Short mmCIF file of C-alpha atoms and ligand atoms in Angstrom, two decimals:
data_model
loop_
_atom_site.label_atom_id
_atom_site.label_comp_id
_atom_site.label_asym_id
_atom_site.label_seq_id
_atom_site.Cartn_x
_atom_site.Cartn_y
_atom_site.Cartn_z
CA MET A 216 0.00 0.00 0.00
CA ALA A 217 1.37 3.44 -0.92
CA SER A 218 2.52 5.59 2.01
CA ASN A 219 0.79 8.90 2.65
CA THR A 220 3.98 10.38 4.08
CA PRO A 221 5.88 12.40 1.50
CA PHE A 222 9.41 11.26 0.68
CA THR A 223 11.91 13.76 2.11
CA LEU A 224 15.06 14.59 0.16
CA LYS A 225 17.88 16.07 2.24
CA TRP A 226 19.94 18.70 0.47
CA GLY A 227 23.44 20.08 0.83
CA ILE A 228 24.04 23.36 -1.00
CA MET A 229 27.47 23.88 -2.52
CA ALA A 230 28.22 27.63 -2.90
CA THR A 231 26.35 30.70 -1.75
CA GLY A 232 25.89 32.88 -4.84
CA TRP A 233 22.82 34.11 -6.64
CA ILE A 234 21.41 30.85 -7.94
CA ALA A 235 22.21 29.00 -4.70
CA GLU A 236 20.01 31.55 -2.91
CA THR A 237 17.24 31.33 -5.48
CA PHE A 238 17.15 27.54 -5.71
CA THR A 239 17.39 26.99 -1.96
CA GLN A 240 14.50 29.35 -1.33
CA ASP A 241 12.48 27.27 -3.78
CA LEU A 242 13.46 24.14 -1.81
CA LEU A 243 12.13 25.80 1.33
CA THR A 244 8.67 26.41 -0.14
CA ASN A 245 5.84 24.14 0.96
CA PRO A 246 5.24 21.72 -1.95
CA ALA A 247 1.62 21.09 -0.96
CA THR A 248 0.43 24.68 -0.64
CA THR A 249 2.66 26.10 -3.37
CA ARG A 250 2.24 23.62 -6.19
CA ASP A 251 -0.12 20.89 -5.04
CA VAL A 252 2.71 18.36 -4.67
CA HIS A 253 2.09 15.84 -1.90
CA ASP A 254 4.43 12.91 -2.60
CA VAL A 255 7.81 14.58 -2.00
CA ARG A 256 9.30 17.31 0.14
CA HIS A 257 12.71 18.88 0.71
CA GLU A 258 14.93 19.59 3.67
CA VAL A 259 17.96 21.89 3.63
CA VAL A 260 20.52 20.14 5.81
CA ALA A 261 23.60 22.28 5.16
CA ALA A 262 25.30 24.84 2.95
CA ALA A 263 28.99 25.34 2.27
CA SER A 264 31.01 28.31 1.14
CA SER A 265 34.52 28.04 -0.24
CA SER A 266 35.14 31.55 1.09
CA SER A 267 34.38 31.17 4.81
CA LYS A 268 32.10 29.58 7.37
CA GLN A 269 30.70 33.04 8.10
CA ARG A 270 29.65 33.40 4.47
CA ALA A 271 27.75 30.08 4.69
CA GLU A 272 26.12 31.18 7.95
CA GLU A 273 25.04 34.49 6.43
CA PHE A 274 23.63 32.62 3.45
CA LEU A 275 21.48 30.38 5.67
CA VAL A 276 20.19 33.38 7.62
CA LYS A 277 19.44 35.34 4.47
CA ILE A 278 17.33 32.59 2.92
CA LYS A 279 15.58 31.90 6.25
CA ALA A 280 16.75 28.27 6.44
CA PRO A 281 15.74 26.27 9.51
CA SER A 282 18.06 26.73 12.48
CA SER A 283 19.07 23.06 12.20
CA ALA A 284 20.87 23.73 8.89
CA LYS A 285 24.66 23.55 9.24
CA ALA A 286 27.20 25.96 7.77
CA TYR A 287 30.43 24.54 6.40
CA ALA A 288 33.62 26.40 5.52
CA SER A 289 34.54 24.01 2.71
CA TYR A 290 32.97 21.92 -0.03
CA ARG A 291 34.96 18.93 1.29
CA GLU A 292 33.17 19.04 4.65
CA LEU A 293 29.79 19.39 2.94
CA VAL A 294 30.14 16.27 0.80
CA ALA A 295 31.29 14.28 3.86
CA ASP A 296 28.11 15.02 5.86
CA PRO A 297 26.30 11.66 6.21
CA LYS A 298 22.93 13.37 6.74
CA ILE A 299 22.93 14.76 3.19
CA ASP A 300 21.29 12.77 0.34
CA ILE A 301 22.02 15.12 -2.56
CA ILE A 302 24.43 17.95 -3.30
CA TYR A 303 23.30 20.92 -5.37
CA VAL A 304 26.35 22.30 -7.21
CA ALA A 305 25.82 26.05 -7.67
CA THR A 306 29.30 27.24 -8.54
CA PRO A 307 30.32 28.83 -11.90
CA HIS A 308 30.46 26.35 -14.82
CA SER A 309 34.29 26.46 -14.67
CA HIS A 310 34.02 24.61 -11.35
CA HIS A 311 31.30 22.06 -12.12
CA PHE A 312 33.53 19.16 -13.15
CA GLN A 313 35.77 19.30 -10.08
CA ASN A 314 32.94 20.12 -7.65
CA ALA A 315 30.46 17.55 -8.97
CA MET A 316 33.21 14.91 -9.02
CA LEU A 317 34.10 15.75 -5.41
CA ALA A 318 30.49 15.02 -4.45
CA LEU A 319 30.19 11.88 -6.61
CA GLU A 320 33.46 10.51 -5.23
CA ALA A 321 31.95 10.94 -1.77
CA GLY A 322 29.02 8.79 -2.91
CA LYS A 323 26.49 11.60 -3.02
CA ASN A 324 23.65 12.08 -5.47
CA VAL A 325 24.23 15.28 -7.45
CA LEU A 326 22.18 17.99 -9.11
CA CYS A 327 24.69 20.15 -11.01
CA GLU A 328 23.87 23.58 -12.44
CA LYS A 329 24.02 24.19 -16.17
CA ALA A 330 26.17 24.23 -18.21
CA LEU A 331 27.05 20.77 -16.92
CA THR A 332 30.77 21.17 -17.62
CA VAL A 333 33.20 23.10 -19.83
CA THR A 334 34.04 20.14 -22.08
CA ALA A 335 32.24 17.04 -23.32
CA SER A 336 34.95 14.80 -21.91
CA GLN A 337 34.39 16.20 -18.40
CA ALA A 338 30.67 15.47 -18.70
CA HIS A 339 31.43 11.87 -19.80
CA LYS A 340 33.67 11.37 -16.78
CA LEU A 341 30.95 12.59 -14.41
CA VAL A 342 28.40 10.22 -15.92
CA GLN A 343 30.88 7.33 -15.67
CA LYS A 344 31.48 8.16 -12.01
CA ALA A 345 27.74 8.36 -11.27
CA LYS A 346 27.36 4.89 -12.84
CA GLU A 347 30.31 3.52 -10.89
CA LYS A 348 29.01 4.91 -7.58
CA ASN A 349 25.42 3.96 -8.45
CA VAL A 350 24.08 7.41 -7.57
CA PHE A 351 21.62 9.83 -9.12
CA PHE A 352 23.10 12.59 -11.28
CA MET A 353 21.33 15.33 -13.23
CA GLU A 354 22.11 18.59 -15.01
CA ALA A 355 20.00 21.37 -13.50
CA VAL A 356 18.20 22.56 -16.60
CA TRP A 357 15.10 23.66 -14.67
CA THR A 358 13.19 24.61 -17.83
CA ARG A 359 12.68 20.93 -18.70
CA TYR A 360 10.59 20.38 -15.56
CA GLN A 361 8.39 23.44 -15.85
CA PRO A 362 4.76 22.63 -16.71
CA ILE A 363 5.00 24.64 -19.96
CA SER A 364 7.84 22.44 -21.26
CA ILE A 365 6.01 19.26 -20.30
CA LYS A 366 2.85 20.50 -22.03
CA VAL A 367 4.67 21.53 -25.20
CA ARG A 368 6.42 18.15 -25.42
CA GLU A 369 3.07 16.39 -24.94
CA LEU A 370 1.45 18.53 -27.63
CA ILE A 371 4.17 17.66 -30.12
CA GLN A 372 3.97 13.97 -29.23
CA SER A 373 0.21 14.02 -29.72
CA GLY A 374 0.77 15.20 -33.28
CA ALA A 375 -0.87 18.59 -32.69
CA ILE A 376 1.38 20.32 -35.23
CA GLY A 377 2.35 17.30 -37.33
CA THR A 378 6.02 16.47 -37.86
CA VAL A 379 8.35 19.07 -36.42
CA TYR A 380 10.92 20.02 -39.03
CA ARG A 381 12.34 23.24 -37.63
CA VAL A 382 12.76 24.99 -34.31
CA VAL A 383 14.20 28.48 -33.89
CA ALA A 384 15.05 29.39 -30.30
CA ASP A 385 16.71 32.46 -28.85
CA LEU A 386 17.91 33.62 -25.47
CA SER A 387 19.59 37.00 -25.73
CA VAL A 388 19.88 39.50 -22.92
CA GLY A 389 20.54 43.02 -24.30
CA ASN A 390 23.65 44.15 -22.42
CA ASP A 391 25.20 46.30 -25.17
CA LYS A 392 26.94 49.50 -24.08
CA PRO A 393 27.57 52.56 -26.29
CA ASP A 394 31.32 52.30 -25.70
CA GLY A 395 31.43 48.93 -27.51
CA THR A 396 31.61 46.77 -24.40
CA VAL A 397 28.84 44.82 -22.69
CA SER A 398 27.63 45.71 -19.22
CA PHE A 399 29.44 42.89 -17.43
CA PRO A 400 32.89 43.70 -16.03
CA ASP A 401 35.61 41.56 -17.60
CA THR A 402 35.94 39.65 -14.33
CA ASN A 403 32.23 38.70 -14.28
CA ARG A 404 31.43 35.01 -14.86
CA MET A 405 29.37 35.98 -17.94
CA VAL A 406 32.47 37.03 -19.91
CA ASN A 407 35.47 35.83 -17.91
CA PRO A 408 37.17 32.83 -19.60
CA ASP A 409 38.63 31.74 -16.23
CA LEU A 410 35.03 31.11 -15.13
CA ALA A 411 34.05 29.54 -18.50
CA GLY A 412 32.25 32.76 -19.42
CA GLY A 413 30.41 33.40 -22.66
CA ALA A 414 26.89 33.54 -24.02
CA LEU A 415 26.69 29.94 -25.19
CA LEU A 416 27.47 28.04 -21.98
CA ASP A 417 25.38 30.40 -19.87
CA LEU A 418 22.40 31.30 -22.09
CA GLY A 419 22.63 29.47 -25.42
CA ILE A 420 22.15 26.23 -23.54
CA TYR A 421 18.50 27.23 -23.05
CA SER A 422 18.05 27.84 -26.79
CA LEU A 423 19.57 24.39 -27.33
CA THR A 424 17.28 23.00 -24.62
CA TRP A 425 14.24 24.01 -26.67
CA VAL A 426 15.78 22.68 -29.88
CA PHE A 427 16.58 19.38 -28.18
CA GLN A 428 13.49 18.86 -26.04
CA THR A 429 11.18 19.43 -29.00
CA MET A 430 13.14 17.38 -31.56
CA TYR A 431 16.00 15.11 -30.41
CA HIS A 432 14.31 14.16 -27.13
CA LEU A 433 11.26 12.95 -29.04
CA GLN A 434 13.16 11.03 -31.73
CA LYS A 435 12.39 7.30 -31.45
CA GLU A 436 15.75 6.39 -32.97
CA LYS A 437 18.29 8.93 -31.81
CA GLU A 438 20.28 10.54 -34.59
CA LYS A 439 23.67 12.19 -34.04
CA PRO A 440 23.37 15.89 -34.95
CA LYS A 441 25.52 17.83 -37.40
CA VAL A 442 26.63 21.25 -36.18
CA VAL A 443 27.46 24.53 -37.93
CA ALA A 444 28.19 27.57 -35.78
CA ALA A 445 28.97 31.27 -36.08
CA VAL A 446 30.67 32.72 -33.03
CA GLN A 447 31.39 36.36 -32.24
CA LYS A 448 34.20 36.64 -29.74
CA TYR A 449 34.31 39.32 -27.04
CA HIS A 450 37.60 41.05 -26.19
CA THR A 451 38.03 38.71 -23.20
CA GLY A 452 38.07 35.71 -25.56
CA ALA A 453 34.65 34.41 -24.47
CA ASP A 454 31.77 34.35 -26.99
CA GLU A 455 29.43 37.35 -26.89
CA ALA A 456 27.09 35.93 -29.56
CA THR A 457 26.73 32.43 -30.93
CA SER A 458 24.35 31.05 -33.54
CA ILE A 459 24.18 27.32 -34.10
CA ILE A 460 22.44 25.26 -36.74
CA VAL A 461 21.88 21.72 -35.54
CA GLN A 462 20.83 19.31 -38.26
CA TRP A 463 19.35 15.80 -38.15
CA PRO A 464 19.43 14.78 -41.83
CA GLN A 465 17.61 11.44 -41.35
CA HIS A 466 14.75 13.26 -39.67
CA LYS A 467 14.89 16.14 -42.18
CA SER A 468 14.91 18.48 -39.20
CA GLN A 469 16.96 21.51 -38.21
CA GLY A 470 17.26 23.54 -35.04
CA ILE A 471 18.56 27.08 -34.90
CA ALA A 472 19.83 28.07 -31.47
CA LEU A 473 20.68 31.73 -30.95
CA THR A 474 22.19 33.71 -28.11
CA SER A 475 23.68 37.15 -27.67
CA LEU A 476 24.87 39.29 -24.80
CA ARG A 477 24.35 42.51 -26.84
CA LEU A 478 20.90 42.08 -28.39
CA ALA A 479 17.76 41.19 -26.44
CA THR A 480 15.27 38.52 -27.52
CA GLY A 481 12.67 41.31 -27.30
CA VAL A 482 13.68 44.95 -27.74
CA ASP A 483 12.00 46.00 -24.47
CA ASN A 484 13.59 43.04 -22.65
CA GLU A 485 10.09 41.70 -21.96
CA ASN A 486 10.12 39.49 -25.02
CA THR A 487 7.08 41.14 -26.55
CA ALA A 488 8.74 41.40 -29.95
CA GLY A 489 7.70 37.88 -30.92
CA PRO A 490 8.11 34.32 -29.73
CA ALA A 491 11.45 33.39 -28.20
CA ILE A 492 10.86 29.89 -29.51
CA ARG A 493 9.13 28.96 -32.76
CA ILE A 494 8.39 25.28 -33.29
CA GLN A 495 7.36 24.60 -36.87
CA GLY A 496 5.61 21.42 -37.91
CA SER A 497 3.95 20.03 -41.03
CA GLY A 498 0.54 20.76 -39.48
CA GLY A 499 1.10 24.00 -37.61
CA GLU A 500 3.31 25.89 -35.20
CA ILE A 501 3.81 26.43 -31.50
CA HIS A 502 5.09 29.83 -30.41
CA VAL A 503 6.58 30.07 -26.94
CA THR A 504 6.83 33.55 -25.45
CA GLY A 505 9.04 34.77 -22.64
CA PRO A 506 12.66 34.16 -21.71
CA ALA A 507 13.67 30.68 -22.89
CA TYR A 508 14.71 29.67 -19.36
CA ARG A 509 11.22 30.34 -17.92
CA PRO A 510 8.64 31.17 -20.59
CA LEU A 511 5.07 31.75 -19.44
CA GLN A 512 2.95 31.44 -22.57
CA TYR A 513 2.54 29.35 -25.67
CA LYS A 514 0.31 29.67 -28.70
CA VAL A 515 -0.71 26.83 -30.98
CA ILE A 516 -1.60 27.65 -34.57
CA ARG A 517 -2.94 24.66 -36.50
CA SER A 518 -3.02 24.72 -40.30
CA ASP A 519 -6.34 22.85 -40.34
CA ALA A 520 -7.96 25.47 -38.07
CA GLY A 521 -7.53 28.22 -40.65
CA GLY A 522 -4.82 29.98 -38.66
CA LYS A 523 -6.94 30.09 -35.48
CA MET A 524 -4.72 30.52 -32.47
CA GLU A 525 -5.03 28.95 -29.02
CA THR A 526 -3.14 30.81 -26.30
CA VAL A 527 -2.22 29.14 -23.02
CA ASP A 528 -0.74 31.09 -20.08
CA PHE A 529 1.32 29.75 -17.19
CA SER A 530 2.38 31.30 -13.91
CA ILE A 531 4.94 30.51 -11.26
CA PRO A 532 3.21 29.63 -8.00
CA LYS A 533 4.36 31.24 -4.76
CA ASP A 534 4.46 29.93 -1.24
CA PRO A 535 2.03 32.27 0.53
CA GLU A 536 3.94 31.96 3.82
CA ARG A 537 7.34 32.78 2.36
CA ASP A 538 6.03 34.98 -0.46
CA TRP A 539 8.46 33.14 -2.73
CA GLY A 540 8.45 30.98 -5.82
CA HIS A 541 10.90 31.04 -8.73
CA GLY A 542 10.03 27.85 -10.62
CA MET A 543 13.09 25.77 -9.75
CA PHE A 544 11.15 23.56 -7.31
CA TRP A 545 9.85 21.34 -10.11
CA GLU A 546 13.36 20.12 -10.94
CA ALA A 547 13.97 19.55 -7.22
CA ASP A 548 10.77 17.47 -7.08
CA GLU A 549 12.06 15.45 -10.04
CA CYS A 550 15.30 14.70 -8.13
CA ALA A 551 13.29 13.58 -5.09
CA ARG A 552 11.04 11.28 -7.14
CA CYS A 553 13.97 9.74 -9.03
CA ILE A 554 15.91 9.07 -5.82
CA ARG A 555 12.81 7.75 -4.06
CA ASP A 556 12.22 5.38 -6.98
CA GLY A 557 15.87 4.28 -7.27
CA LYS A 558 16.39 5.97 -10.64
CA LYS A 559 19.89 7.20 -11.42
CA GLU A 560 18.92 9.62 -14.17
CA SER A 561 15.88 11.66 -15.15
CA GLU A 562 13.80 10.60 -18.15
CA SER A 563 13.18 14.26 -19.01
CA LEU A 564 16.90 14.94 -19.33
CA PRO A 565 18.76 11.64 -19.63
CA TRP A 566 22.56 11.55 -19.29
CA GLU A 567 22.92 10.75 -22.96
CA GLU A 568 21.08 13.93 -23.94
CA SER A 569 23.16 16.14 -21.65
CA LEU A 570 26.26 14.58 -23.22
CA VAL A 571 25.08 15.22 -26.79
CA ILE A 572 24.21 18.85 -25.96
CA MET A 573 27.61 19.29 -24.31
CA ALA A 574 29.25 17.89 -27.46
CA VAL A 575 27.26 20.32 -29.64
CA MET A 576 28.38 23.29 -27.52
CA GLU A 577 31.99 22.09 -27.55
CA GLU A 578 31.91 21.76 -31.34
CA ALA A 579 30.37 25.24 -31.76
CA LEU A 580 32.99 26.84 -29.53
CA LYS A 581 35.73 24.94 -31.39
CA GLN A 582 34.43 26.24 -34.72
CA GLY A 583 34.51 29.77 -33.24
CA GLY A 584 38.01 29.40 -31.83
CA VAL A 585 36.95 29.89 -28.19
CA THR A 586 39.35 28.26 -25.73
CA TYR A 587 39.38 28.04 -21.96
CA PRO A 588 42.31 27.61 -19.53
CA ASP A 589 43.69 24.14 -18.70
CA LEU A 590 42.68 24.44 -15.03
CA ILE A 591 39.01 24.38 -15.98
CA THR A 592 39.14 22.06 -19.00
CA THR A 593 41.11 19.19 -17.50
CA ASP A 594 39.13 16.00 -17.08
CA VAL A 595 41.43 14.75 -14.35
CA PHE A 596 39.84 15.01 -10.92
CA ASP A 597 41.86 16.69 -8.19
CA ALA A 598 40.30 17.03 -4.75
CA GLN A 599 42.95 19.66 -3.98
CA SER A 600 42.25 21.72 -7.12
CA PRO A 601 41.74 25.41 -6.23
CA LEU A 602 38.32 24.91 -7.80
CA ASN A 603 37.51 22.57 -4.90
CA THR A 604 39.38 24.27 -2.09
CA GLY A 605 38.53 27.86 -3.00
CA LYS A 606 42.19 28.80 -2.60
CA ARG A 607 42.25 31.02 -5.69
N1 LIG B 825 19.29 27.70 -13.51
C1 LIG B 825 19.33 29.02 -13.51
O1 LIG B 825 18.34 29.72 -13.69
C2 LIG B 825 20.61 29.71 -13.28
C3 LIG B 825 21.77 28.98 -13.26
N2 LIG B 825 22.94 29.59 -13.03
C4 LIG B 825 24.14 28.76 -13.03
O2 LIG B 825 24.60 28.68 -11.69
C5 LIG B 825 26.00 28.78 -11.64
C6 LIG B 825 26.37 29.90 -10.66
O3 LIG B 825 25.85 31.12 -11.13
P1 LIG B 825 25.54 32.35 -10.12
O4 LIG B 825 24.91 31.86 -8.90
O5 LIG B 825 24.86 33.38 -10.92
O6 LIG B 825 27.01 32.83 -9.79
P2 LIG B 825 27.52 33.67 -8.54
O7 LIG B 825 28.78 34.31 -8.98
O8 LIG B 825 26.43 34.50 -8.00
O9 LIG B 825 27.83 32.55 -7.45
C7 LIG B 825 28.78 31.55 -7.67
C8 LIG B 825 29.25 31.03 -6.32
O10 LIG B 825 30.21 30.02 -6.57
C9 LIG B 825 31.22 30.05 -5.58
N3 LIG B 825 32.55 30.16 -6.17
C10 LIG B 825 33.55 29.31 -5.96
N4 LIG B 825 34.65 29.70 -6.61
C11 LIG B 825 34.34 30.83 -7.26
C12 LIG B 825 35.09 31.71 -8.10
N5 LIG B 825 36.37 31.51 -8.41
N6 LIG B 825 34.45 32.79 -8.59
C13 LIG B 825 33.16 33.01 -8.32
N7 LIG B 825 32.40 32.19 -7.53
C14 LIG B 825 33.00 31.12 -7.00
C15 LIG B 825 30.95 31.23 -4.68
O11 LIG B 825 30.35 30.75 -3.49
P3 LIG B 825 31.22 30.42 -2.19
O12 LIG B 825 32.25 31.51 -2.08
O13 LIG B 825 30.25 30.48 -1.12
O14 LIG B 825 31.84 29.09 -2.37
C16 LIG B 825 29.94 32.06 -5.44
O15 LIG B 825 29.07 32.73 -4.60
C17 LIG B 825 26.49 28.96 -13.07
O16 LIG B 825 26.94 27.74 -13.57
C18 LIG B 825 25.24 29.39 -13.84
O17 LIG B 825 25.22 28.93 -15.16
C19 LIG B 825 23.01 30.91 -12.75
C20 LIG B 825 21.89 31.69 -12.77
C21 LIG B 825 20.61 31.16 -13.09
O1 LIG B 826 20.65 30.24 -16.15
C1 LIG B 826 20.51 31.43 -16.29
O2 LIG B 826 19.28 31.93 -16.43
C2 LIG B 826 19.03 33.29 -16.17
C3 LIG B 826 20.13 34.18 -16.63
O3 LIG B 826 19.90 35.51 -16.20
C4 LIG B 826 21.45 33.70 -16.06
O4 LIG B 826 22.53 34.47 -16.57
C5 LIG B 826 21.68 32.28 -16.45
O5 LIG B 826 22.82 31.78 -15.77
#
């Protein structure tokens, strides 16, 4: 007989930056009252900062974590805590390989922020380690678990717009400055090669997410994509704009994934200029509006309905008690259900698909001549790497 008690997943938070705060506050929302989820819940057991214990303490206070949550002064201590089921890796992408491997080596389940790694080989090594340790491992592409993504995938699978032959997806953020720079300082993780900066790994991955979840993910027989890319390099060496054509010749389908730090997807930054994502099928189209990482509306236009449009709106629920909700809790719920059910990977974003997307991004950056330092591209794990110890 099924238990009425929700399964509790116990989290350890690695790093204390912006997304760590945002995600952890989502974890702390009440699943039942926020989003009508009754089978799983989340507990924040600890957070670690590579800077100092004080920083971790301040983080826990700021996000109003329960007083039982522990603060650690190192990632090493965090992954050694036996009370923790899963580590959320919320460091810059430069650090993901070393940090996620540190957690996997310790036998922890891992949810690792996007982009999964800097290179495809690093991603392969992480997947191998997750298999070897028999633990759950997932790339934190939260968009895949949002109800709008699930609905759009279902619509396509139901044949609502026929065979999908082309998807055009954009995530561009409009940070151009009149002096020719963009409004991120050169040291910022968005443009700093030492932190694996650049539009593609940070933003273009969402454009690719839409291309992949609406085409490759739904292919019955997976076809290896062909890749052609145009890359505009910023003066730091990172990419400021990247456009990728992904082609699946056997399926006669093409995806166009766009990203730019200078232009915005919509001129007013509210994405009103048109759909961020256009999914074109033999029997109609789906237009998805809003930033590709968290869009809130789609429109279906069916050829057989004489161009009549159906518009469906979504919203991000908030916990009334905490007055908070960002939309990352659905991916956390997915982790809880997978771990409860003994699954090592998520069906919505299987390891193989993360690896193919990583390979596409690597190929695009190679075509554009973007390179990153050895410290962050090595696929050799080092527990004492400055990326793990914080000794920069
Ligand atoms: N899913 C989503 O919507 C989003 C995902 N992200 C992803 O999350 C990751 C982190 O982004 P974000 O939170 O914005 O970044 P921040 O710069 O705000 O935070 C990164 C944290 O990583 C830790 N860190 C360890 N070493 C370094 C270093 N050398 N330089 C900077 N930080 C370091 C720090 O925490 P400490 O000192 O405590 O160890 C820092 O606070 C990225 O991979 C990004 O792609 C980001 C934004 C949105
Ligand atoms: O994942 C992300 O989504 C939102 C963006 O603002 C951020 O730069 C990126 O890391």
